[in-house]
Amino acid sequence: MSVHTDRSAVTVLGLGPMGRALAGAFLDAGLRTTVWNRTPGRDGELVARGAAAASSAEEAVAAAPLTVVCVVNYDASDAVLRQDAVTAALKGRTVVNLSADTPGRARDTAEWAGRHGIRYLDGAIMTPTPTIGTDDAVLLLSGPEELYREHRPVLAALGGSHTHLGEEIGRAAAYDIALLDVFWTAMAGYAHALAVARAEGVTATELAPFAQGIGAILPPLFAEFAADADAGTYSGELNPITSSASTMAHIVHASEAHGIDASVMRVIEGQARRVIALGHGADGFTRVAEVLARR
Ligand code: NDP
C-alpha cells in the first residue's frame, strides 16, 4: 500500500499542548504517526512513543494521506500550508484543520485548498487536552460528507464524540466561536467575581462551591432560553429584565466602590437598559440576543 492511500498513517503539524495530545492519541490507537513543529524539540516524548519526526513540513505531509493541523490560528496554518513545497506535497491529500479561528478563515482556507487540489475538512476541538483520546473529547467537523466518512476511522482515535455539522465549511468554526463566546464571557465573570469577593474579604476557595452552584444552574437555563429565543417569546414572567438590570447595577456599584474595573458588567447592564428603553422591560434576558442581532 502506498503512503498516499495508507489508512493507518496520519501526520500532525503543530506540537503545542493540543497538537501533542492529538499525536499521542493517534499513537495510542496504533496509527503510524508523523509529527512536525515549527520550533524543533517539541517531539521528544512522541518520538520516544514511536512517532516519526519529519525534518520539514513538506516531508511530514508527504508521509500520510491525512494531515491534521493544530496551530494557534489560521495565520499560523497559512504560514505552514501555503509554502510552495508544502502545498505541492499536499496535492491529492486531505487536510483537517483543527486550529481555532473564524468561519471566514475556514472558508478562505477551503477555497485555497480547492484551487490546489487539496481535500479539506475544517474542525474545532471543544474540550481541553486531557480529554483527547478519551470518551470526554468533543470534536466538531464540517466539509464534504464523503471526505468526513473516509477519514472518520482515523479521526476516531481522538476519542469522544465527533459531530459532522454539514458540508458548509465554516460551520465548525461558527459553533466554535459561539461556544467560546459562552466560555470566555463566563470565565470573565468568574475572574471579576473573584476580585470583588476578595475585596470583600471572601477567598476564592470560600466562594468556589457556591460559584459551582451558579454554574450548575446554567445548563437547564441554556436549553430553556434556546426554546424561548427560537419561539421568539422572550418570556420575562418569572424574571423580567428590569429586575435583572437592577442586580447588574448592584454588581457595578459594589465593584467600583472597591476601585475594581466593572466594564464587562457595565456592558451587560447597558444591553439590558437598551432592551428596556426599546419597550421590552417585561421580557426576559433572552430578549438581549434578539436586540443584539438587529442591524
Ligand atoms: P497554541 O494555541 O499556543 O498553539 C501552539 C502551536 O502553534 C505551536 O505548535 C506553535 O509552534 C504553533 N505556531 C504558532 N505560530 C506559528 C506560526 N506562525 N507558524 C507555525 N506554527 C505556529 O497551543 P495549543 O496546542 O494548545 O492549541 C492549538 C490549537 O488548538 C489552537 O487553535 C487552540 O485554540 C486549539 N485548542 C486548544 C485547546 C487546549 O486546551 N490547549 C482546547 C481546544 C482547542 P511553535 O512551537 O513553533 O511556536
PDB file of N, CA and C in Angstrom, residues 62-107:
ATOM      1  N   ALA A  62       3.950  14.600   3.269  1.00  0.00           N
ATOM      2  CA  ALA A  62       4.125  13.543   2.263  1.00  0.00           C
ATOM      3  C   ALA A  62       4.071  12.148   2.884  1.00  0.00           C
ATOM      4  N   ALA A  63       4.126  12.079   4.209  1.00  0.00           N
ATOM      5  CA  ALA A  63       4.221  10.774   4.874  1.00  0.00           C
ATOM      6  C   ALA A  63       2.872  10.101   5.096  1.00  0.00           C
ATOM      7  N   ALA A  64       1.759  10.810   4.835  1.00  0.00           N
ATOM      8  CA  ALA A  64       0.443  10.221   5.124  1.00  0.00           C
ATOM      9  C   ALA A  64      -0.620  10.837   4.218  1.00  0.00           C
ATOM     10  N   PRO A  65      -1.721  10.115   4.010  1.00  0.00           N
ATOM     11  CA  PRO A  65      -2.796  10.689   3.182  1.00  0.00           C
ATOM     12  C   PRO A  65      -3.584  11.772   3.918  1.00  0.00           C
ATOM     13  N   LEU A  66      -3.444  11.781   5.252  1.00  0.00           N
ATOM     14  CA  LEU A  66      -4.216  12.719   6.075  1.00  0.00           C
ATOM     15  C   LEU A  66      -3.278  13.531   6.963  1.00  0.00           C
ATOM     16  N   THR A  67      -3.397  14.860   6.868  1.00  0.00           N
ATOM     17  CA  THR A  67      -2.631  15.750   7.740  1.00  0.00           C
ATOM     18  C   THR A  67      -3.593  16.508   8.643  1.00  0.00           C
ATOM     19  N   VAL A  68      -3.351  16.411   9.935  1.00  0.00           N
ATOM     20  CA  VAL A  68      -4.129  17.170  10.915  1.00  0.00           C
ATOM     21  C   VAL A  68      -3.273  18.357  11.344  1.00  0.00           C
ATOM     22  N   VAL A  69      -3.845  19.556  11.205  1.00  0.00           N
ATOM     23  CA  VAL A  69      -3.106  20.773  11.565  1.00  0.00           C
ATOM     24  C   VAL A  69      -3.681  21.304  12.868  1.00  0.00           C
ATOM     25  N   CYS A  70      -2.809  21.613  13.821  1.00  0.00           N
ATOM     26  CA  CYS A  70      -3.280  22.180  15.084  1.00  0.00           C
ATOM     27  C   CYS A  70      -2.261  23.202  15.569  1.00  0.00           C
ATOM     28  N   VAL A  71      -2.422  24.426  15.072  1.00  0.00           N
ATOM     29  CA  VAL A  71      -1.541  25.534  15.475  1.00  0.00           C
ATOM     30  C   VAL A  71      -2.408  26.651  16.056  1.00  0.00           C
ATOM     31  N   VAL A  72      -1.785  27.755  16.423  1.00  0.00           N
ATOM     32  CA  VAL A  72      -2.503  28.746  17.235  1.00  0.00           C
ATOM     33  C   VAL A  72      -3.697  29.368  16.518  1.00  0.00           C
ATOM     34  N   ASN A  73      -3.572  29.604  15.213  1.00  0.00           N
ATOM     35  CA  ASN A  73      -4.670  30.213  14.444  1.00  0.00           C
ATOM     36  C   ASN A  73      -4.375  30.025  12.951  1.00  0.00           C
ATOM     37  N   TYR A  74      -5.190  30.645  12.081  1.00  0.00           N
ATOM     38  CA  TYR A  74      -5.041  30.406  10.643  1.00  0.00           C
ATOM     39  C   TYR A  74      -3.938  31.244  10.015  1.00  0.00           C
ATOM     40  N   ASP A  75      -3.481  32.299  10.687  1.00  0.00           N
ATOM     41  CA  ASP A  75      -2.256  32.941  10.197  1.00  0.00           C
ATOM     42  C   ASP A  75      -1.128  31.913  10.275  1.00  0.00           C
ATOM     43  N   ALA A  76      -1.106  31.186  11.377  1.00  0.00           N
ATOM     44  CA  ALA A  76      -0.052  30.171  11.571  1.00  0.00           C
ATOM     45  C   ALA A  76      -0.232  29.011  10.601  1.00  0.00           C
ATOM     46  N   SER A  77      -1.480  28.526  10.418  1.00  0.00           N
ATOM     47  CA  SER A  77      -1.647  27.386   9.495  1.00  0.00           C
ATOM     48  C   SER A  77      -1.354  27.823   8.057  1.00  0.00           C
ATOM     49  N   ASP A  78      -1.712  29.078   7.717  1.00  0.00           N
ATOM     50  CA  ASP A  78      -1.344  29.575   6.382  1.00  0.00           C
ATOM     51  C   ASP A  78       0.176  29.601   6.214  1.00  0.00           C
ATOM     52  N   ALA A  79       0.863  30.062   7.264  1.00  0.00           N
ATOM     53  CA  ALA A  79       2.332  30.175   7.180  1.00  0.00           C
ATOM     54  C   ALA A  79       2.971  28.820   6.911  1.00  0.00           C
ATOM     55  N   VAL A  80       2.331  27.758   7.389  1.00  0.00           N
ATOM     56  CA  VAL A  80       2.880  26.415   7.163  1.00  0.00           C
ATOM     57  C   VAL A  80       2.390  25.849   5.827  1.00  0.00           C
ATOM     58  N   LEU A  81       1.058  25.855   5.629  1.00  0.00           N
ATOM     59  CA  LEU A  81       0.475  25.132   4.490  1.00  0.00           C
ATOM     60  C   LEU A  81       0.724  25.831   3.156  1.00  0.00           C
ATOM     61  N   ARG A  82       0.816  27.168   3.186  1.00  0.00           N
ATOM     62  CA  ARG A  82       0.897  27.896   1.912  1.00  0.00           C
ATOM     63  C   ARG A  82       2.332  28.111   1.432  1.00  0.00           C
ATOM     64  N   GLN A  83       3.267  27.415   2.020  1.00  0.00           N
ATOM     65  CA  GLN A  83       4.621  27.394   1.434  1.00  0.00           C
ATOM     66  C   GLN A  83       4.536  26.509   0.189  1.00  0.00           C
ATOM     67  N   ASP A  84       5.182  26.924  -0.897  1.00  0.00           N
ATOM     68  CA  ASP A  84       5.021  26.213  -2.174  1.00  0.00           C
ATOM     69  C   ASP A  84       5.275  24.712  -2.050  1.00  0.00           C
ATOM     70  N   ALA A  85       6.346  24.348  -1.361  1.00  0.00           N
ATOM     71  CA  ALA A  85       6.708  22.920  -1.297  1.00  0.00           C
ATOM     72  C   ALA A  85       5.652  22.130  -0.514  1.00  0.00           C
ATOM     73  N   VAL A  86       5.088  22.744   0.503  1.00  0.00           N
ATOM     74  CA  VAL A  86       4.071  22.051   1.319  1.00  0.00           C
ATOM     75  C   VAL A  86       2.781  21.915   0.511  1.00  0.00           C
ATOM     76  N   THR A  87       2.384  23.016  -0.143  1.00  0.00           N
ATOM     77  CA  THR A  87       1.169  22.994  -0.962  1.00  0.00           C
ATOM     78  C   THR A  87       1.292  21.912  -2.044  1.00  0.00           C
ATOM     79  N   ALA A  88       2.456  21.848  -2.684  1.00  0.00           N
ATOM     80  CA  ALA A  88       2.660  20.853  -3.753  1.00  0.00           C
ATOM     81  C   ALA A  88       2.582  19.434  -3.186  1.00  0.00           C
ATOM     82  N   ALA A  89       3.177  19.231  -2.018  1.00  0.00           N
ATOM     83  CA  ALA A  89       3.178  17.883  -1.428  1.00  0.00           C
ATOM     84  C   ALA A  89       1.778  17.470  -0.974  1.00  0.00           C
ATOM     85  N   LEU A  90       0.918  18.433  -0.715  1.00  0.00           N
ATOM     86  CA  LEU A  90      -0.433  18.119  -0.223  1.00  0.00           C
ATOM     87  C   LEU A  90      -1.402  17.761  -1.347  1.00  0.00           C
ATOM     88  N   LYS A  91      -1.037  18.022  -2.582  1.00  0.00           N
ATOM     89  CA  LYS A  91      -1.969  17.782  -3.708  1.00  0.00           C
ATOM     90  C   LYS A  91      -2.514  16.345  -3.651  1.00  0.00           C
ATOM     91  N   GLY A  92      -3.838  16.219  -3.679  1.00  0.00           N
ATOM     92  CA  GLY A  92      -4.475  14.905  -3.647  1.00  0.00           C
ATOM     93  C   GLY A  92      -4.628  14.325  -2.258  1.00  0.00           C
ATOM     94  N   ARG A  93      -4.064  14.983  -1.271  1.00  0.00           N
ATOM     95  CA  ARG A  93      -4.177  14.501   0.116  1.00  0.00           C
ATOM     96  C   ARG A  93      -5.240  15.317   0.858  1.00  0.00           C
ATOM     97  N   THR A  94      -5.485  14.909   2.090  1.00  0.00           N
ATOM     98  CA  THR A  94      -6.514  15.582   2.888  1.00  0.00           C
ATOM     99  C   THR A  94      -5.885  16.350   4.046  1.00  0.00           C
ATOM    100  N   VAL A  95      -6.370  17.568   4.245  1.00  0.00           N
ATOM    101  CA  VAL A  95      -6.001  18.363   5.429  1.00  0.00           C
ATOM    102  C   VAL A  95      -7.239  18.508   6.301  1.00  0.00           C
ATOM    103  N   VAL A  96      -7.074  18.248   7.603  1.00  0.00           N
ATOM    104  CA  VAL A  96      -8.118  18.580   8.580  1.00  0.00           C
ATOM    105  C   VAL A  96      -7.518  19.646   9.482  1.00  0.00           C
ATOM    106  N   ASN A  97      -8.068  20.851   9.411  1.00  0.00           N
ATOM    107  CA  ASN A  97      -7.507  21.939  10.218  1.00  0.00           C
ATOM    108  C   ASN A  97      -8.274  22.047  11.525  1.00  0.00           C
ATOM    109  N   LEU A  98      -7.637  21.645  12.615  1.00  0.00           N
ATOM    110  CA  LEU A  98      -8.282  21.701  13.934  1.00  0.00           C
ATOM    111  C   LEU A  98      -7.802  22.915  14.735  1.00  0.00           C
ATOM    112  N   SER A  99      -7.111  23.835  14.081  1.00  0.00           N
ATOM    113  CA  SER A  99      -6.753  25.099  14.733  1.00  0.00           C
ATOM    114  C   SER A  99      -8.033  25.921  14.870  1.00  0.00           C
ATOM    115  N   ALA A 100      -8.029  26.841  15.823  1.00  0.00           N
ATOM    116  CA  ALA A 100      -9.217  27.681  16.011  1.00  0.00           C
ATOM    117  C   ALA A 100      -9.064  28.998  15.259  1.00  0.00           C
ATOM    118  N   ASP A 101     -10.156  29.437  14.625  1.00  0.00           N
ATOM    119  CA  ASP A 101     -10.193  30.779  14.016  1.00  0.00           C
ATOM    120  C   ASP A 101     -11.632  31.065  13.611  1.00  0.00           C
ATOM    121  N   THR A 102     -11.828  32.012  12.715  1.00  0.00           N
ATOM    122  CA  THR A 102     -13.190  32.424  12.373  1.00  0.00           C
ATOM    123  C   THR A 102     -13.759  31.592  11.214  1.00  0.00           C
ATOM    124  N   PRO A 103     -15.094  31.600  11.046  1.00  0.00           N
ATOM    125  CA  PRO A 103     -15.678  30.907   9.881  1.00  0.00           C
ATOM    126  C   PRO A 103     -15.121  31.445   8.557  1.00  0.00           C
ATOM    127  N   GLY A 104     -14.863  32.760   8.510  1.00  0.00           N
ATOM    128  CA  GLY A 104     -14.322  33.356   7.276  1.00  0.00           C
ATOM    129  C   GLY A 104     -12.966  32.770   6.920  1.00  0.00           C
ATOM    130  N   ARG A 105     -12.129  32.558   7.923  1.00  0.00           N
ATOM    131  CA  ARG A 105     -10.802  31.981   7.655  1.00  0.00           C
ATOM    132  C   ARG A 105     -10.932  30.522   7.194  1.00  0.00           C
ATOM    133  N   ALA A 106     -11.919  29.816   7.737  1.00  0.00           N
ATOM    134  CA  ALA A 106     -12.137  28.424   7.292  1.00  0.00           C
ATOM    135  C   ALA A 106     -12.542  28.416   5.817  1.00  0.00           C
ATOM    136  N   ARG A 107     -13.443  29.328   5.440  1.00  0.00           N
ATOM    137  CA  ARG A 107     -13.898  29.381   4.035  1.00  0.00           C
ATOM    138  C   ARG A 107     -12.747  29.747   3.107  1.00  0.00           C
TER     139      ARG A 107
END
